[in-house]
Every structure is written in structure tokens, then in C-alpha cells.
Amino acid sequence: MRLFIDSSNVSQIKSLNEYFPIDGVTTNPSIIVKEQKPFLPLLKEIRNVIGEDKLLFVQTLSTRAEDIIEEARYIHDTLRGNLVVKIPVTKEGIKAIKTLSQENIHTLATTVYTPMNAYVAAKAGANYVAPYVNRIDNLTGDGIRVVYEIMAIFQKFNFSCEVLAASFKNVQQIKEVSLTGAHGVTVSPDLIEAFLSNPPIKENVEQFRNEWIQLYGEENATLLEGKRKDD
Ligand code: E4P
């Protein structure tokens, strides 16, 4: 399952990209606005941090298909590397996705709330769909079940469209999504950090080090001590 950072905060992206096995960055208008910076230089900075191979997702703002298409072409030509244009699953959005898929501009259908939203987007040629797990749960729906059903439909009909689940409030939701076999998740920086924040890990590591130090001493708390002796 691929792992994306759902953020446009450059310092958090830099740090997570250094430590975690990250496949790219997803943004949306709200996420960009949060940084209070001109959007294009910000997106270019993110591109520089993650490099050209990792995916960068940028969402369009227009509501008419023709305008969405123009935005998509512009951002696709302006930002280098692996770029995916996010388009909401409105009727106009679906029309835009149909045209863009003919032009080989990769798209992700976003604001997906139902399996049928996802089905139409995939059939229109979207490369990815993003079901909004937590926002579905907040409507007293079942976000995980929606992801299962989208996966089942895509598998039955051999759609090559990938499911990139989005909108998470806790790590449990992400674990549940991983059991559906979804192709990817996009996760906020604090939840990615929370993947490793189980208290016992720190305690265990301290115990391993302390036992070692008791026998070999603080200055030799490294396997490189073996190398020093060999030299
Ligand atoms: C992904 O790209 C979505 O826009 C995002 O995950 C939505 O998350 P939220 O429901 O936490 O705003």
C-alpha cells in the first residue's frame, strides 16, 4: 500500500520524506491555503523536496469542465515530474476527466463518497479515486465499507484505477483501510508520526541499550566497536 503525505507544509514534508517510506504528496485547496504562501512557488518547493519521481497531487478549483481542463493542462505543464491532477467528482469533473485521460494527463477523482462515484470516475478514465473515509463516517456512513466496495467493483471489472483512500482521523481507520487491499492512503503528518508512537518501542530500545552498556560500557554502545577491533 502506497503512503502519501496529505500536507503542503514544506518542513514537515522534508522531515517525513527523510525518515518514512513516502511515495509522494497530496494537496487540496484547504491544505495549500493553510500555509499562507503564494501557491505556485509553494508547489515548486514541494516538488524540489520530493524530487521528480514521487507523485505530487494538485487539485483544480474551477467548476466548468472546460476551465477544469485548462487548469489541469497548465499545472501539468508547469510542475515538473510525476504530477496527478485532482478533480472533484461532479458531472463537470467527470467530463474533464474523460478529456484529460485522452491527453494522457493523470487524474485523481476526489471527494468520493460512494462506490458509484468511484465507478463513474474509473470508467471515465481517472487513474485514482480518493474515498473520504472520515468524512463518510461523520455522515454516519461507513467509510471503510465504502473502500471495500470500491475495491470489489474495481477488481470484478478489472479497472486499472487505483484506490487512494483519504480523510483520516486516526490510525485505526488507516489500518482498516490497509486490510481492504487499497492501493494507497494519504495521511496527515501527525498521523504518519503516530504510526511509530507506541510507547513500548522507546522503552524496549532503552532496555536493549542499557543492558549492552552495562557489559560493554557507554562508549562502546555501537556495533561499530567490532569493526574498530578488526581494524
Ligand atoms: C485528500 O487529498 C483529501 O483532500 C483529504 O484527505 C481530506 O481530508 P480531511 O477530511 O481531513 O480534510
Coordinates of C-alpha atoms and ligand atoms in Angstrom, one line a residue:
M1 CA 0.0 0.0 0.0
R2 CA 1.5 3.3 -1.1
L3 CA 1.8 6.1 1.5
F4 CA 1.4 9.8 0.7
I5 CA 1.7 12.9 2.9
D6 CA -1.5 14.9 3.0
S7 CA 0.0 18.3 3.6
S8 CA 1.8 21.2 1.9
N9 CA 3.9 22.2 4.9
V10 CA 7.4 22.1 3.4
S11 CA 9.4 21.4 6.7
Q12 CA 7.1 18.6 7.7
I13 CA 7.3 17.1 4.2
K14 CA 11.1 17.4 4.2
S15 CA 11.3 15.6 7.6
L16 CA 8.8 12.8 6.8
N17 CA 10.3 12.2 3.4
E18 CA 13.7 11.7 5.0
Y19 CA 12.5 9.3 7.7
F20 CA 9.5 7.4 6.3
P21 CA 8.9 5.4 3.1
I22 CA 6.9 8.1 1.4
D23 CA 5.6 7.8 -2.2
G24 CA 4.5 11.4 -2.7
V25 CA 2.4 14.3 -1.5
T26 CA -1.2 15.2 -1.9
T27 CA -2.6 18.7 -1.6
N28 CA -6.0 20.2 -1.8
P29 CA -7.1 23.9 -1.7
S30 CA -7.6 23.9 2.1
I31 CA -4.2 22.3 2.7
I32 CA -2.5 24.9 0.5
V33 CA -4.3 27.9 2.0
K34 CA -3.2 26.8 5.5
E35 CA 0.4 27.7 4.6
Q36 CA -0.5 31.3 3.7
K37 CA 2.0 31.5 0.8
P38 CA 1.8 32.0 -3.0
F39 CA 0.6 28.6 -4.2
L40 CA 2.9 28.1 -7.3
P41 CA 6.3 28.7 -5.6
L42 CA 5.0 26.5 -2.7
L43 CA 4.2 23.6 -5.0
K44 CA 7.5 24.0 -6.8
E45 CA 9.3 23.9 -3.4
I46 CA 7.4 20.7 -2.6
R47 CA 8.5 19.3 -5.9
N48 CA 12.1 20.1 -5.2
V49 CA 11.9 18.4 -1.8
I50 CA 10.4 15.1 -3.0
G51 CA 12.1 15.0 -6.4
E52 CA 10.5 14.3 -9.8
D53 CA 9.8 10.6 -9.4
K54 CA 7.5 10.8 -6.4
L55 CA 3.9 11.8 -7.1
L56 CA 2.6 15.3 -6.5
F57 CA -1.2 15.7 -6.5
V58 CA -2.7 19.2 -7.1
Q59 CA -6.4 19.9 -7.1
T60 CA -8.3 22.2 -9.6
L61 CA -10.7 24.9 -8.5
S62 CA -12.9 25.6 -11.5
T63 CA -16.4 24.3 -11.7
R64 CA -16.9 24.1 -15.5
A65 CA -15.3 21.2 -17.4
E66 CA -13.6 23.4 -20.0
D67 CA -12.0 25.5 -17.2
I68 CA -11.0 22.4 -15.2
I69 CA -9.3 21.1 -18.3
E70 CA -7.4 24.3 -18.8
E71 CA -6.2 24.4 -15.2
A72 CA -5.2 20.8 -15.4
R73 CA -3.2 21.3 -18.6
Y74 CA -1.5 24.4 -17.1
I75 CA -0.5 22.8 -13.8
H76 CA 0.6 19.6 -15.7
D77 CA 2.9 21.7 -18.0
T78 CA 4.2 24.0 -15.2
L79 CA 5.2 21.5 -12.5
R80 CA 7.8 19.0 -13.5
G81 CA 7.9 15.3 -12.7
N82 CA 5.1 12.9 -11.8
L83 CA 2.0 15.0 -11.5
V84 CA -1.6 14.0 -10.9
V85 CA -4.4 16.5 -11.2
K86 CA -7.2 16.1 -8.5
I87 CA -10.7 16.7 -9.8
P88 CA -13.9 16.6 -7.7
V89 CA -16.4 14.0 -8.9
T90 CA -19.1 16.5 -10.1
K91 CA -20.7 15.9 -13.6
E92 CA -18.4 18.7 -14.9
G93 CA -15.4 17.0 -13.2
I94 CA -16.2 13.7 -14.9
K95 CA -16.4 15.4 -18.3
A96 CA -13.0 16.9 -17.7
I97 CA -11.5 13.5 -16.6
K98 CA -12.8 11.9 -19.8
T99 CA -11.0 14.6 -21.9
L100 CA -7.8 14.6 -19.8
S101 CA -7.4 10.8 -19.9
Q102 CA -7.3 11.1 -23.8
E103 CA -4.4 13.6 -23.4
N104 CA -2.5 11.3 -21.0
I105 CA -2.8 13.8 -18.1
H106 CA -3.2 11.7 -15.0
T107 CA -6.1 12.4 -12.8
L108 CA -7.4 11.5 -9.3
A109 CA -11.2 11.8 -8.7
T110 CA -11.6 13.3 -5.3
T111 CA -14.5 14.0 -2.9
V112 CA -15.6 10.3 -3.4
Y113 CA -18.4 9.4 -1.0
T114 CA -20.0 6.3 -2.7
P115 CA -18.9 3.3 -4.7
M116 CA -20.9 4.7 -7.7
N117 CA -18.9 8.0 -7.5
A118 CA -15.8 5.8 -7.9
Y119 CA -17.2 3.6 -10.6
V120 CA -18.1 6.6 -12.8
A121 CA -14.7 8.2 -12.3
A122 CA -12.8 5.0 -13.1
K123 CA -14.9 4.4 -16.2
A124 CA -14.3 8.0 -17.3
G125 CA -10.5 7.2 -17.2
A126 CA -9.4 8.5 -13.7
N127 CA -6.1 6.9 -12.7
Y128 CA -7.0 7.2 -9.0
V129 CA -10.1 7.7 -6.8
A130 CA -10.0 9.1 -3.3
P131 CA -12.8 8.0 -1.0
Y132 CA -13.1 10.3 2.0
V133 CA -13.1 7.8 4.9
N134 CA -13.6 10.1 7.9
R135 CA -16.0 12.5 6.2
I136 CA -18.1 9.5 5.3
D137 CA -18.0 8.3 8.9
N138 CA -19.0 11.8 10.0
L139 CA -22.2 11.5 7.9
T140 CA -22.9 8.3 9.9
G141 CA -21.8 6.3 6.8
D142 CA -19.2 3.6 6.9
G143 CA -16.0 4.8 5.2
I144 CA -14.2 1.5 5.4
R145 CA -17.1 -0.4 3.9
V146 CA -17.2 2.2 1.0
V147 CA -13.5 1.4 0.4
Y148 CA -14.1 -2.4 0.4
E149 CA -17.0 -2.0 -2.1
I150 CA -14.9 0.2 -4.4
M151 CA -12.1 -2.3 -4.3
A152 CA -14.6 -5.1 -5.1
I153 CA -16.1 -3.3 -8.1
F154 CA -12.7 -2.4 -9.5
Q155 CA -11.5 -6.0 -9.1
K156 CA -14.6 -7.5 -10.7
F157 CA -14.4 -5.3 -13.7
N158 CA -10.6 -5.2 -14.0
F159 CA -10.4 -1.4 -13.7
S160 CA -6.8 -0.3 -13.6
C161 CA -7.9 2.8 -11.5
E162 CA -6.2 2.8 -8.0
V163 CA -7.9 3.4 -4.7
L164 CA -6.1 6.1 -2.7
A165 CA -8.1 6.4 0.5
A166 CA -8.1 9.9 2.1
S167 CA -9.5 11.8 5.0
F168 CA -8.4 10.0 8.2
K169 CA -8.9 11.0 11.8
N170 CA -7.0 8.1 13.5
V171 CA -4.5 5.3 12.8
Q172 CA -7.2 2.6 13.3
Q173 CA -9.0 3.8 10.2
I174 CA -5.8 3.6 8.2
K175 CA -5.2 0.0 9.4
E176 CA -8.7 -1.0 8.5
V177 CA -8.2 0.5 5.0
S178 CA -5.0 -1.4 4.6
L179 CA -7.0 -4.7 5.2
T180 CA -9.2 -3.8 2.1
G181 CA -6.1 -4.1 -0.1
A182 CA -6.4 -0.4 -1.1
H183 CA -3.5 0.7 -3.3
G184 CA -2.7 3.7 -1.2
V185 CA -3.5 6.1 1.6
T186 CA -2.9 9.8 2.1
V187 CA -2.3 10.7 5.7
S188 CA -1.7 14.0 7.6
P189 CA 1.9 14.4 9.1
D190 CA 0.8 13.9 12.7
L191 CA -0.9 10.6 11.9
I192 CA 2.1 9.4 10.0
E193 CA 4.2 10.2 13.0
A194 CA 1.6 8.3 15.1
F195 CA 2.4 5.0 13.2
L196 CA 5.5 4.7 15.3
S197 CA 4.5 6.4 18.5
N198 CA 3.7 3.3 20.6
P199 CA 5.3 3.9 24.0
P200 CA 6.8 0.4 24.3
I201 CA 9.1 0.9 21.3
K202 CA 11.0 3.6 23.2
E203 CA 11.1 1.6 26.4
N204 CA 12.3 -1.5 24.5
V205 CA 15.1 0.4 22.8
E206 CA 16.3 1.9 26.1
Q207 CA 16.4 -1.5 27.7
F208 CA 18.4 -3.0 24.8
R209 CA 20.9 -0.1 25.1
N210 CA 21.1 -0.2 28.9
E211 CA 21.8 -4.0 29.0
W212 CA 24.5 -3.5 26.4
I213 CA 26.1 -0.5 28.1
Q214 CA 26.2 -2.4 31.5
L215 CA 28.5 -5.0 29.9
Y216 CA 30.4 -3.1 27.2
G217 CA 30.3 0.5 28.5
E218 CA 28.7 3.7 27.2
E219 CA 31.5 4.4 24.7
N220 CA 31.0 1.0 23.1
A221 CA 27.2 1.2 22.6
T222 CA 27.6 0.6 18.9
L223 CA 28.2 -2.5 16.7
L224 CA 31.0 -0.5 15.1
E225 CA 33.1 -1.5 18.1
G226 CA 33.5 -4.8 16.3
K227 CA 34.8 -3.0 13.3
R228 CA 37.3 -1.0 15.4
K229 CA 38.7 -4.2 16.9
D230 CA 39.0 -5.8 13.4
D231 CA 41.0 -2.8 12.1
Ligands
E4P1 C1 -7.0 14.2 0.2 O1 -6.3 14.7 -0.6 C2 -8.2 14.9 0.8 O2 -8.4 16.1 0.2 C3 -8.0 15.0 2.3 O3 -7.5 13.8 2.8 C4 -9.3 15.4 3.1 O4 -9.1 15.2 4.4 P1 -9.9 15.9 5.6 O5 -11.3 15.2 5.5 O6 -9.2 15.5 6.8 O7 -10.0 17.3 5.3

